[in-house]
Amino acid sequence: MWQIAKLYAFMLIAAFSLMLGVSAESKPPLPQTIDILIDTEFVHSTLSPNEQRAELNWFHNAGSPYAGMTIHVVSEDIPTHRYESDVLAKAFYDLTGIHVIHEITKEDDVVRKLQVQMELGTHIYDAYVNDTDFIGTHSRYKKTLPISTMINTQWRDITLPSLDLADFIGLDFAKGVDGTLYQLPTQQFANLYWYRHDWFTDPSLKRRFKQYFGYELGVPQNWAAYEDIAHFFTNIVEKIDGQRVWGHMDYGFFEPSLGWRISDSWLSLAGANDRQYQADNDYAEYHGVSDWGIRVKGCHPVGASVSRGGSLDSPAAVYAVNSYINWLYEYAPPNAVNQTFSSSTESLSTGNIAQQIFWYTAFIPKVLTEALLDDDGLPVWRVAPTPRGKYWQVGMKSGYQDISGWTFMTSTPPKNSEAAWLYAQFVVSKTVSMAKFLHGFTPIRQSDLQSDYLLKNAHRWGGLLEFYNSDARNHWSPTGLSVPDYAALSSAWWQHIGPLVGGRVDASEAMSQLAADMDERLETIGQNTNITCQPILNRKTPNEHWLNQTGAPWPEQKQQPQPVTLTYQEALSIWRD
Amino acid sequence: MARLGLLLLLSLMQSQAHALINLLVYDYPPLVETHQDTEPTGQVVDLIKPLFKRAEVPYQFVKQPLRRALHQTSQQRDYCAFPVARTQQREANFKWIGPIAITRHSFYSTSDNPIQLVTLNDAKELTIGVFAGSGVSKYLKDNRFKIYETSSIQQGMQMLKHRRIDLWVTEAQATKELANYGMTNLNSNLSFYTSISFMACNRDLPEKIHRALTTELSHMHRSGETQALLHVGF
């Protein structure tokens, strides 16, 4: 009761101050600020209130030399970062007196700003929330502060004693070729299969499906089953409760986010690459075809086209984009082709989509809407393991995971980086991390995932916790070290997939042109003598040379696999096992 | 006859080199300041003129509001517009040359209307005036701020003066330029948005011209020559 009274008293003061136009600068004393934050904002935490107080006091003390500074940081637009920008930046100011301008912008803009600061050495931001898809870049260019070194040297006294790096579930994906940590994860989300569990368990729909296809309607394990289910809902069921329904959702608008649709491991799901590189092996020894169909030899990318040993224009890659295009035009709503990464997410919340093979869990807040909750307020949808294409084999990458980490440039003035490092630690601290999860559903800490509170409420998030509490989270991985310069290479994707969506080229031509462009860009990057593990391209050989060897690029496989479905519980066992 | 021959010769020389590029600009101090009878001035203009000269690309300036400039540039081959925010939405519609400016935007209020802002979120309750079609306008709109778009700086200043808007948004060091509009009593409240400007050119701009300009700009950036011009208002 006393806490509530304190809160109301503060709110009264705040309201009065607002009338005077001095809201922002009027603050209650520190202990009161800390209590209010713990009682109202950071209610759920794996730390006890006293441990939270100790952490927040530490931030106050560590931040005092920087009080009055304004720092600028930037991140992409997902609910987690909106929470950081709208709520946590203000809380951090109340604790430390450091103003944080946390800009939220489009991912493409974040990348460009980072690219400009890296290339020109011009200080723009004090820290970036940058996808670990850039780890191959940070590791090679040496323009990024190595966090694992900094926390033992210049940042030793401003590193939170309870930061507990071992508790971060995505840390391995933020380490460079030599194992150095370059980025501190602040959010991560997976790309999973999403479907309407209520429809998939409806007896009459199940009966109709089995009558038509001869097997059970369930969670598809391969693309053959996914395609049948898409056809079933779009062309056979057509309407549920009088509303037009669709068996597939996707996007195809010609702009940068079109590239992510394919570059975020779609080729890996088809089975275009070799078995996944394991972080506990020595990357310098790795030989094989990895993300983006790029072959790597002893940490050096050696080519993306089949003619140089890559798989970007291999039969599996052509099959991957052909499937994307066919499903987009045959089974998705007609407006899907004009949707982007962001706008397409709105479609699921309307409740007329049966399944989506390529769906980012960062958008969970958008599917916790009335149309997609049952009478008990629980989701009628589930997330499950992503179905795989016909070239996929055990040991290959199982899906994509987006991990964003706090990233600091060497060209930022040290004092600004230090203040930004404090803010970065604040938004990932154990005091804050569970509250942040509850706003954005992008977990970063093992301790949160195993907390009583999250485990008790796991049924509210449709399988997300089951995914993140399994080893599967290590097999849904970000773009890895094979991509030597993400910003310089990534635009090739949308520029070549666009003409394919527009029908100006076929899948084979699109991938062949993309692979040639990618090789050319790799060659240009390789001319930079200041980077480590630079691309050194293989000489071109006839495609047969590589297609006849063991491993990727895989030769054409004409046989169509039998469709396979599982019940939801059986599908989850894939993660558990 | 001799005069016609000379014109023909000049025209032939020009076609063998590069076509004349129409550079569409609008008043956006301190990056671009347009004038009635003379060429535009401003920090970006100081970067663009030597760039085109060294790349040997002939040009002429044409004053045009940003929205119309972008439309015309998207439709006609030998047209470019600047300064333009290179948004994800615009990316595929143009060929880009840049960066030509890195700017940070601030909120301004009049000194008789004291407003204290700590984070960007504190401005959510206020009405914000902003230049129509600019990158920062889109940013504020996307982030659900209450904005009023003006077609000119004069209009914005008048609205601020008469309290029809609470805050005006412009580059963090634009107070000198704003003084030209009779506004000397402005408070800078919070710098909140960083924008990187580019030149947007028609997608069919000949590759030869595009390459000449980007190569030359890259050289200017590497030599450090553009640093002072590029980095405005930090």
Short mmCIF file of N, CA, C and O in Angstrom, two decimals, chain A residues 192-303:
data_model
loop_
_atom_site.label_atom_id
_atom_site.label_comp_id
_atom_site.label_asym_id
_atom_site.label_seq_id
_atom_site.Cartn_x
_atom_site.Cartn_y
_atom_site.Cartn_z
N LEU A 192 10.38 -18.47 -37.59
CA LEU A 192 9.77 -19.78 -37.38
C LEU A 192 8.54 -19.95 -38.27
O LEU A 192 8.08 -19.00 -38.90
N TYR A 193 8.02 -21.16 -38.27
CA TYR A 193 6.76 -21.46 -38.95
C TYR A 193 5.63 -21.03 -38.03
O TYR A 193 5.63 -21.36 -36.84
N TRP A 194 4.66 -20.31 -38.58
CA TRP A 194 3.50 -19.82 -37.80
C TRP A 194 2.23 -20.41 -38.40
O TRP A 194 2.09 -20.45 -39.64
N TYR A 195 1.33 -20.89 -37.57
CA TYR A 195 0.10 -21.44 -38.14
C TYR A 195 -1.07 -21.32 -37.18
O TYR A 195 -0.89 -21.14 -35.96
N ARG A 196 -2.29 -21.48 -37.74
CA ARG A 196 -3.52 -21.40 -36.95
C ARG A 196 -3.80 -22.77 -36.36
O ARG A 196 -4.39 -23.64 -37.00
N HIS A 197 -3.40 -22.93 -35.11
CA HIS A 197 -3.56 -24.21 -34.42
C HIS A 197 -5.05 -24.59 -34.31
O HIS A 197 -5.40 -25.77 -34.38
N ASP A 198 -5.90 -23.58 -34.13
CA ASP A 198 -7.33 -23.88 -33.99
C ASP A 198 -7.90 -24.48 -35.29
O ASP A 198 -8.69 -25.42 -35.25
N TRP A 199 -7.49 -23.98 -36.44
CA TRP A 199 -7.96 -24.53 -37.71
C TRP A 199 -7.34 -25.91 -37.97
O TRP A 199 -8.00 -26.80 -38.50
N PHE A 200 -6.06 -26.02 -37.63
CA PHE A 200 -5.36 -27.29 -37.91
C PHE A 200 -5.88 -28.44 -37.04
O PHE A 200 -5.64 -29.60 -37.34
N THR A 201 -6.57 -28.11 -35.93
CA THR A 201 -7.10 -29.17 -35.07
C THR A 201 -8.63 -29.27 -35.18
O THR A 201 -9.26 -30.04 -34.46
N ASP A 202 -9.20 -28.50 -36.08
CA ASP A 202 -10.64 -28.54 -36.29
C ASP A 202 -11.01 -29.86 -36.98
O ASP A 202 -10.50 -30.16 -38.08
N PRO A 203 -11.89 -30.68 -36.35
CA PRO A 203 -12.17 -32.01 -36.91
C PRO A 203 -12.66 -31.98 -38.35
O PRO A 203 -12.25 -32.80 -39.17
N SER A 204 -13.55 -31.04 -38.69
CA SER A 204 -14.09 -31.07 -40.06
C SER A 204 -13.01 -30.68 -41.08
O SER A 204 -12.94 -31.26 -42.17
N LEU A 205 -12.16 -29.72 -40.74
CA LEU A 205 -11.07 -29.35 -41.66
C LEU A 205 -10.07 -30.50 -41.79
O LEU A 205 -9.57 -30.79 -42.89
N LYS A 206 -9.82 -31.17 -40.68
CA LYS A 206 -8.87 -32.30 -40.71
C LYS A 206 -9.42 -33.41 -41.62
O LYS A 206 -8.68 -34.01 -42.41
N ARG A 207 -10.72 -33.63 -41.48
CA ARG A 207 -11.35 -34.68 -42.29
C ARG A 207 -11.26 -34.34 -43.79
O ARG A 207 -10.87 -35.17 -44.61
N ARG A 208 -11.59 -33.10 -44.11
CA ARG A 208 -11.55 -32.69 -45.52
C ARG A 208 -10.13 -32.81 -46.08
O ARG A 208 -9.92 -33.22 -47.21
N PHE A 209 -9.18 -32.40 -45.27
CA PHE A 209 -7.78 -32.45 -45.74
C PHE A 209 -7.37 -33.88 -46.03
O PHE A 209 -6.77 -34.18 -47.07
N LYS A 210 -7.70 -34.79 -45.08
CA LYS A 210 -7.28 -36.18 -45.25
C LYS A 210 -7.98 -36.82 -46.45
O LYS A 210 -7.37 -37.59 -47.20
N GLN A 211 -9.24 -36.46 -46.64
CA GLN A 211 -9.97 -36.99 -47.81
C GLN A 211 -9.27 -36.57 -49.11
O GLN A 211 -9.15 -37.35 -50.04
N TYR A 212 -8.81 -35.34 -49.14
CA TYR A 212 -8.25 -34.80 -50.37
C TYR A 212 -6.80 -35.26 -50.60
O TYR A 212 -6.42 -35.65 -51.69
N PHE A 213 -5.99 -35.21 -49.54
CA PHE A 213 -4.55 -35.47 -49.71
C PHE A 213 -4.10 -36.84 -49.21
O PHE A 213 -2.99 -37.27 -49.50
N GLY A 214 -4.92 -37.49 -48.39
CA GLY A 214 -4.57 -38.83 -47.95
C GLY A 214 -3.64 -38.88 -46.75
O GLY A 214 -3.13 -39.94 -46.40
N TYR A 215 -3.37 -37.77 -46.14
CA TYR A 215 -2.58 -37.77 -44.90
C TYR A 215 -3.13 -36.68 -43.98
O TYR A 215 -3.98 -35.87 -44.37
N GLU A 216 -2.62 -36.69 -42.72
CA GLU A 216 -3.20 -35.81 -41.70
C GLU A 216 -2.80 -34.34 -41.90
O GLU A 216 -1.65 -34.04 -42.22
N LEU A 217 -3.76 -33.46 -41.67
CA LEU A 217 -3.44 -32.03 -41.57
C LEU A 217 -2.66 -31.83 -40.28
O LEU A 217 -3.11 -32.24 -39.21
N GLY A 218 -1.50 -31.25 -40.37
CA GLY A 218 -0.68 -31.06 -39.17
C GLY A 218 0.46 -30.11 -39.48
O GLY A 218 0.46 -29.44 -40.53
N VAL A 219 1.42 -30.06 -38.58
CA VAL A 219 2.55 -29.15 -38.78
C VAL A 219 3.45 -29.71 -39.89
O VAL A 219 4.00 -30.81 -39.74
N PRO A 220 3.59 -28.99 -41.00
CA PRO A 220 4.36 -29.53 -42.13
C PRO A 220 5.85 -29.62 -41.78
O PRO A 220 6.41 -28.69 -41.19
N GLN A 221 6.45 -30.72 -42.18
CA GLN A 221 7.87 -30.90 -41.92
C GLN A 221 8.72 -30.59 -43.15
O GLN A 221 9.93 -30.45 -43.05
N ASN A 222 8.07 -30.57 -44.29
CA ASN A 222 8.82 -30.24 -45.50
C ASN A 222 7.98 -29.33 -46.41
O ASN A 222 6.80 -29.09 -46.14
N TRP A 223 8.62 -28.84 -47.44
CA TRP A 223 7.95 -27.87 -48.30
C TRP A 223 6.81 -28.52 -49.08
O TRP A 223 5.85 -27.84 -49.46
N ALA A 224 6.92 -29.82 -49.33
CA ALA A 224 5.85 -30.51 -50.07
C ALA A 224 4.54 -30.43 -49.27
O ALA A 224 3.47 -30.15 -49.81
N ALA A 225 4.63 -30.69 -47.97
CA ALA A 225 3.42 -30.62 -47.12
C ALA A 225 2.95 -29.18 -46.97
O ALA A 225 1.75 -28.91 -46.98
N TYR A 226 3.91 -28.25 -46.83
CA TYR A 226 3.52 -26.84 -46.71
C TYR A 226 2.70 -26.40 -47.93
O TYR A 226 1.68 -25.73 -47.81
N GLU A 227 3.17 -26.82 -49.10
CA GLU A 227 2.50 -26.44 -50.34
C GLU A 227 1.08 -27.03 -50.41
O GLU A 227 0.14 -26.35 -50.82
N ASP A 228 0.94 -28.29 -50.00
CA ASP A 228 -0.39 -28.91 -49.99
C ASP A 228 -1.34 -28.14 -49.06
O ASP A 228 -2.50 -27.88 -49.41
N ILE A 229 -0.83 -27.77 -47.89
CA ILE A 229 -1.68 -27.05 -46.92
C ILE A 229 -2.05 -25.67 -47.46
O ILE A 229 -3.19 -25.20 -47.31
N ALA A 230 -1.08 -25.04 -48.11
CA ALA A 230 -1.35 -23.72 -48.71
C ALA A 230 -2.46 -23.85 -49.75
O ALA A 230 -3.41 -23.05 -49.78
N HIS A 231 -2.35 -24.87 -50.58
CA HIS A 231 -3.36 -25.11 -51.63
C HIS A 231 -4.72 -25.41 -50.98
O HIS A 231 -5.76 -24.91 -51.43
N PHE A 232 -4.70 -26.19 -49.93
CA PHE A 232 -5.93 -26.59 -49.24
C PHE A 232 -6.72 -25.37 -48.77
O PHE A 232 -7.91 -25.21 -49.08
N PHE A 233 -6.05 -24.48 -48.03
CA PHE A 233 -6.79 -23.34 -47.48
C PHE A 233 -7.14 -22.29 -48.54
O PHE A 233 -8.23 -21.72 -48.53
N THR A 234 -6.22 -22.05 -49.48
CA THR A 234 -6.47 -20.99 -50.47
C THR A 234 -7.50 -21.43 -51.51
O THR A 234 -8.39 -20.65 -51.88
N ASN A 235 -7.39 -22.66 -51.98
CA ASN A 235 -8.20 -23.08 -53.12
C ASN A 235 -9.33 -24.05 -52.80
O ASN A 235 -10.24 -24.20 -53.61
N ILE A 236 -9.25 -24.74 -51.67
CA ILE A 236 -10.30 -25.72 -51.36
C ILE A 236 -11.22 -25.19 -50.26
O ILE A 236 -12.42 -25.12 -50.42
N VAL A 237 -10.63 -24.80 -49.14
CA VAL A 237 -11.45 -24.29 -48.03
C VAL A 237 -12.03 -22.91 -48.40
O VAL A 237 -13.21 -22.64 -48.24
N GLU A 238 -11.18 -22.05 -48.86
CA GLU A 238 -11.52 -20.69 -49.32
C GLU A 238 -12.16 -19.79 -48.27
O GLU A 238 -11.75 -18.65 -48.12
N LYS A 239 -13.17 -20.29 -47.57
CA LYS A 239 -13.82 -19.43 -46.58
C LYS A 239 -14.01 -20.15 -45.25
O LYS A 239 -14.36 -21.33 -45.24
N ILE A 240 -13.78 -19.43 -44.16
CA ILE A 240 -14.09 -19.95 -42.82
C ILE A 240 -14.95 -18.90 -42.13
O ILE A 240 -14.57 -17.71 -42.10
N ASP A 241 -16.09 -19.31 -41.60
CA ASP A 241 -17.04 -18.38 -40.98
C ASP A 241 -17.36 -17.21 -41.91
O ASP A 241 -17.44 -16.05 -41.48
N GLY A 242 -17.45 -17.51 -43.20
CA GLY A 242 -17.84 -16.47 -44.17
C GLY A 242 -16.72 -15.57 -44.62
O GLY A 242 -16.90 -14.71 -45.48
N GLN A 243 -15.53 -15.74 -44.03
CA GLN A 243 -14.41 -14.85 -44.37
C GLN A 243 -13.43 -15.56 -45.31
O GLN A 243 -13.10 -16.73 -45.10
N ARG A 244 -12.96 -14.86 -46.36
CA ARG A 244 -11.96 -15.42 -47.28
C ARG A 244 -10.68 -15.71 -46.51
O ARG A 244 -10.19 -14.85 -45.77
N VAL A 245 -10.16 -16.91 -46.65
CA VAL A 245 -8.92 -17.27 -45.96
C VAL A 245 -7.86 -17.68 -46.98
O VAL A 245 -8.19 -18.06 -48.11
N TRP A 246 -6.61 -17.64 -46.55
CA TRP A 246 -5.48 -17.91 -47.44
C TRP A 246 -4.54 -18.90 -46.77
O TRP A 246 -4.32 -18.85 -45.56
N GLY A 247 -3.93 -19.73 -47.58
CA GLY A 247 -3.05 -20.76 -47.05
C GLY A 247 -1.59 -20.35 -46.95
O GLY A 247 -0.74 -21.17 -46.57
N HIS A 248 -1.31 -19.08 -47.25
CA HIS A 248 0.09 -18.65 -47.25
C HIS A 248 0.12 -17.13 -47.21
O HIS A 248 -0.77 -16.48 -47.73
N MET A 249 1.15 -16.58 -46.54
CA MET A 249 1.35 -15.13 -46.59
C MET A 249 2.82 -14.85 -46.82
O MET A 249 3.70 -15.58 -46.34
N ASP A 250 3.08 -13.80 -47.59
CA ASP A 250 4.47 -13.46 -47.90
C ASP A 250 4.51 -11.99 -48.34
O ASP A 250 3.50 -11.28 -48.23
N TYR A 251 5.64 -11.56 -48.85
CA TYR A 251 5.72 -10.19 -49.38
C TYR A 251 6.66 -10.15 -50.58
O TYR A 251 7.50 -11.05 -50.74
N GLY A 252 6.50 -9.11 -51.43
CA GLY A 252 7.32 -9.08 -52.64
C GLY A 252 7.59 -7.70 -53.20
O GLY A 252 8.04 -7.57 -54.34
N PHE A 253 7.34 -6.65 -52.40
CA PHE A 253 7.53 -5.29 -52.92
C PHE A 253 9.01 -5.01 -53.16
O PHE A 253 9.87 -5.41 -52.37
N PHE A 254 9.27 -4.29 -54.24
CA PHE A 254 10.66 -4.03 -54.66
C PHE A 254 11.28 -2.91 -53.83
O PHE A 254 11.14 -1.72 -54.12
N GLU A 255 11.93 -3.29 -52.78
CA GLU A 255 12.69 -2.36 -51.92
C GLU A 255 13.64 -3.23 -51.08
O GLU A 255 13.59 -4.46 -51.17
N PRO A 256 14.53 -2.62 -50.29
CA PRO A 256 15.56 -3.43 -49.63
C PRO A 256 15.06 -4.60 -48.80
O PRO A 256 15.72 -5.64 -48.74
N SER A 257 13.89 -4.47 -48.17
CA SER A 257 13.46 -5.58 -47.31
C SER A 257 13.13 -6.84 -48.11
O SER A 257 13.07 -7.93 -47.55
N LEU A 258 12.95 -6.70 -49.43
CA LEU A 258 12.72 -7.88 -50.26
C LEU A 258 13.94 -8.81 -50.20
O LEU A 258 13.81 -10.03 -50.24
N GLY A 259 15.10 -8.21 -50.09
CA GLY A 259 16.33 -9.00 -50.02
C GLY A 259 16.37 -9.91 -48.81
O GLY A 259 16.79 -11.06 -48.90
N TRP A 260 15.89 -9.39 -47.67
CA TRP A 260 15.97 -10.19 -46.43
C TRP A 260 15.13 -11.46 -46.55
O TRP A 260 15.41 -12.45 -45.90
N ARG A 261 14.06 -11.38 -47.37
CA ARG A 261 13.17 -12.53 -47.52
C ARG A 261 13.96 -13.76 -47.99
O ARG A 261 13.62 -14.89 -47.66
N ILE A 262 14.97 -13.50 -48.80
CA ILE A 262 15.77 -14.61 -49.30
C ILE A 262 17.09 -14.73 -48.53
O ILE A 262 17.54 -15.82 -48.20
N SER A 263 17.70 -13.58 -48.23
CA SER A 263 19.04 -13.64 -47.60
C SER A 263 18.98 -14.15 -46.16
O SER A 263 19.99 -14.64 -45.64
N ASP A 264 17.82 -14.04 -45.51
CA ASP A 264 17.72 -14.55 -44.13
C ASP A 264 17.52 -16.07 -44.16
O ASP A 264 16.51 -16.61 -43.69
N SER A 265 18.48 -16.73 -44.74
CA SER A 265 18.62 -18.20 -44.66
C SER A 265 17.60 -19.01 -45.47
O SER A 265 17.45 -20.20 -45.22
N TRP A 266 16.91 -18.38 -46.42
CA TRP A 266 15.94 -19.14 -47.20
C TRP A 266 16.63 -20.25 -48.00
O TRP A 266 16.13 -21.35 -48.14
N LEU A 267 17.81 -19.93 -48.53
CA LEU A 267 18.55 -20.95 -49.30
C LEU A 267 19.01 -22.08 -48.38
O LEU A 267 19.03 -23.25 -48.77
N SER A 268 19.37 -21.73 -47.15
CA SER A 268 19.79 -22.76 -46.19
C SER A 268 18.64 -23.70 -45.88
O SER A 268 18.83 -24.91 -45.73
N LEU A 269 17.42 -23.13 -45.77
CA LEU A 269 16.25 -23.97 -45.49
C LEU A 269 15.94 -24.91 -46.65
O LEU A 269 15.45 -26.02 -46.45
N ALA A 270 16.25 -24.46 -47.86
CA ALA A 270 16.05 -25.32 -49.03
C ALA A 270 17.07 -26.45 -49.02
O ALA A 270 16.84 -27.51 -49.59
N GLY A 271 18.22 -26.18 -48.38
CA GLY A 271 19.29 -27.18 -48.33
C GLY A 271 20.39 -26.88 -49.32
O GLY A 271 21.05 -27.80 -49.81
N ALA A 272 20.61 -25.60 -49.60
CA ALA A 272 21.60 -25.24 -50.62
C ALA A 272 23.04 -25.34 -50.12
O ALA A 272 23.97 -25.47 -50.93
N ASN A 273 23.22 -25.30 -48.80
CA ASN A 273 24.59 -25.17 -48.29
C ASN A 273 25.09 -26.45 -47.63
O ASN A 273 24.39 -27.45 -47.57
N ASP A 274 26.29 -26.37 -47.09
CA ASP A 274 26.85 -27.52 -46.38
C ASP A 274 26.32 -27.55 -44.95
O ASP A 274 25.58 -26.66 -44.52
N ARG A 275 26.72 -28.56 -44.22
CA ARG A 275 26.30 -28.65 -42.82
C ARG A 275 26.85 -27.44 -42.06
O ARG A 275 27.90 -26.91 -42.41
N GLN A 276 26.11 -27.06 -41.00
CA GLN A 276 26.41 -25.80 -40.32
C GLN A 276 27.76 -25.82 -39.60
O GLN A 276 28.11 -26.80 -38.95
N TYR A 277 28.43 -24.70 -39.72
CA TYR A 277 29.67 -24.52 -38.97
C TYR A 277 29.35 -24.45 -37.47
O TYR A 277 28.42 -23.76 -37.07
N GLN A 278 30.07 -25.14 -36.66
CA GLN A 278 29.83 -25.10 -35.21
C GLN A 278 30.81 -24.13 -34.56
O GLN A 278 32.01 -24.18 -34.82
N ALA A 279 30.25 -23.29 -33.69
CA ALA A 279 31.06 -22.23 -33.10
C ALA A 279 32.23 -22.75 -32.27
O ALA A 279 33.22 -22.05 -32.08
N ASP A 280 32.11 -23.99 -31.79
CA ASP A 280 33.22 -24.47 -30.96
C ASP A 280 34.37 -25.06 -31.81
O ASP A 280 35.37 -25.52 -31.29
N ASN A 281 34.19 -25.06 -33.14
CA ASN A 281 35.31 -25.47 -34.01
C ASN A 281 36.15 -24.25 -34.37
O ASN A 281 35.71 -23.11 -34.22
N ASP A 282 37.32 -24.50 -34.90
CA ASP A 282 38.19 -23.40 -35.30
C ASP A 282 37.76 -22.93 -36.70
O ASP A 282 37.89 -23.67 -37.68
N TYR A 283 37.27 -21.71 -36.77
CA TYR A 283 36.75 -21.21 -38.04
C TYR A 283 37.86 -21.15 -39.09
O TYR A 283 37.60 -21.30 -40.30
N ALA A 284 39.06 -20.90 -38.65
CA ALA A 284 40.19 -20.80 -39.60
C ALA A 284 40.39 -22.11 -40.36
O ALA A 284 41.02 -22.13 -41.42
N GLU A 285 39.86 -23.20 -39.81
CA GLU A 285 40.03 -24.51 -40.46
C GLU A 285 38.83 -24.88 -41.33
O GLU A 285 38.82 -25.92 -41.97
N TYR A 286 37.80 -24.06 -41.29
CA TYR A 286 36.54 -24.44 -41.94
C TYR A 286 36.64 -24.36 -43.47
O TYR A 286 37.12 -23.37 -44.02
N HIS A 287 36.17 -25.40 -44.12
CA HIS A 287 36.06 -25.41 -45.58
C HIS A 287 34.64 -25.82 -45.92
O HIS A 287 34.17 -26.86 -45.47
N GLY A 288 33.93 -25.04 -46.70
CA GLY A 288 32.57 -25.45 -47.10
C GLY A 288 31.74 -24.27 -47.53
O GLY A 288 32.18 -23.11 -47.51
N VAL A 289 30.49 -24.58 -47.92
CA VAL A 289 29.58 -23.54 -48.38
C VAL A 289 28.65 -23.16 -47.24
O VAL A 289 28.00 -24.01 -46.64
N SER A 290 28.62 -21.88 -46.95
CA SER A 290 27.88 -21.41 -45.78
C SER A 290 26.85 -20.36 -46.21
O SER A 290 26.39 -20.38 -47.34
N ASP A 291 26.49 -19.45 -45.28
CA ASP A 291 25.44 -18.47 -45.57
C ASP A 291 25.66 -17.74 -46.88
O ASP A 291 26.78 -17.42 -47.26
N TRP A 292 24.52 -17.45 -47.54
CA TRP A 292 24.47 -16.74 -48.82
C TRP A 292 25.13 -17.54 -49.94
O TRP A 292 25.53 -17.00 -50.96
N GLY A 293 25.29 -18.85 -49.71
CA GLY A 293 25.88 -19.70 -50.73
C GLY A 293 27.34 -19.40 -50.99
O GLY A 293 27.89 -19.78 -52.02
N ILE A 294 27.99 -18.76 -50.02
CA ILE A 294 29.40 -18.38 -50.21
C ILE A 294 30.30 -19.51 -49.69
O ILE A 294 30.17 -19.94 -48.54
N ARG A 295 31.20 -19.97 -50.54
CA ARG A 295 32.18 -20.97 -50.11
C ARG A 295 33.30 -20.27 -49.35
O ARG A 295 33.76 -19.19 -49.74
N VAL A 296 33.71 -20.91 -48.25
CA VAL A 296 34.79 -20.36 -47.43
C VAL A 296 35.91 -21.39 -47.36
O VAL A 296 35.66 -22.59 -47.25
N LYS A 297 37.12 -20.89 -47.45
CA LYS A 297 38.29 -21.78 -47.34
C LYS A 297 39.25 -21.13 -46.35
O LYS A 297 39.83 -20.07 -46.66
N GLY A 298 39.36 -21.74 -45.19
CA GLY A 298 40.28 -21.20 -44.18
C GLY A 298 40.00 -19.75 -43.86
O GLY A 298 40.91 -18.94 -43.89
N CYS A 299 38.76 -19.41 -43.59
CA CYS A 299 38.23 -18.08 -43.22
C CYS A 299 38.12 -17.11 -44.39
O CYS A 299 37.55 -16.04 -44.24
N HIS A 300 38.66 -17.47 -45.57
CA HIS A 300 38.56 -16.58 -46.74
C HIS A 300 37.37 -16.99 -47.62
O HIS A 300 37.32 -18.13 -48.09
N PRO A 301 36.43 -16.07 -47.89
CA PRO A 301 35.39 -16.37 -48.88
C PRO A 301 36.05 -16.55 -50.25
O PRO A 301 36.92 -15.75 -50.64
N VAL A 302 35.65 -17.60 -50.98
CA VAL A 302 36.30 -17.86 -52.27
C VAL A 302 35.33 -17.82 -53.44
O VAL A 302 35.72 -18.04 -54.59
N GLY A 303 34.06 -17.54 -53.19
CA GLY A 303 33.12 -17.39 -54.30
C GLY A 303 31.71 -17.80 -53.93
O GLY A 303 31.49 -18.60 -53.01
#
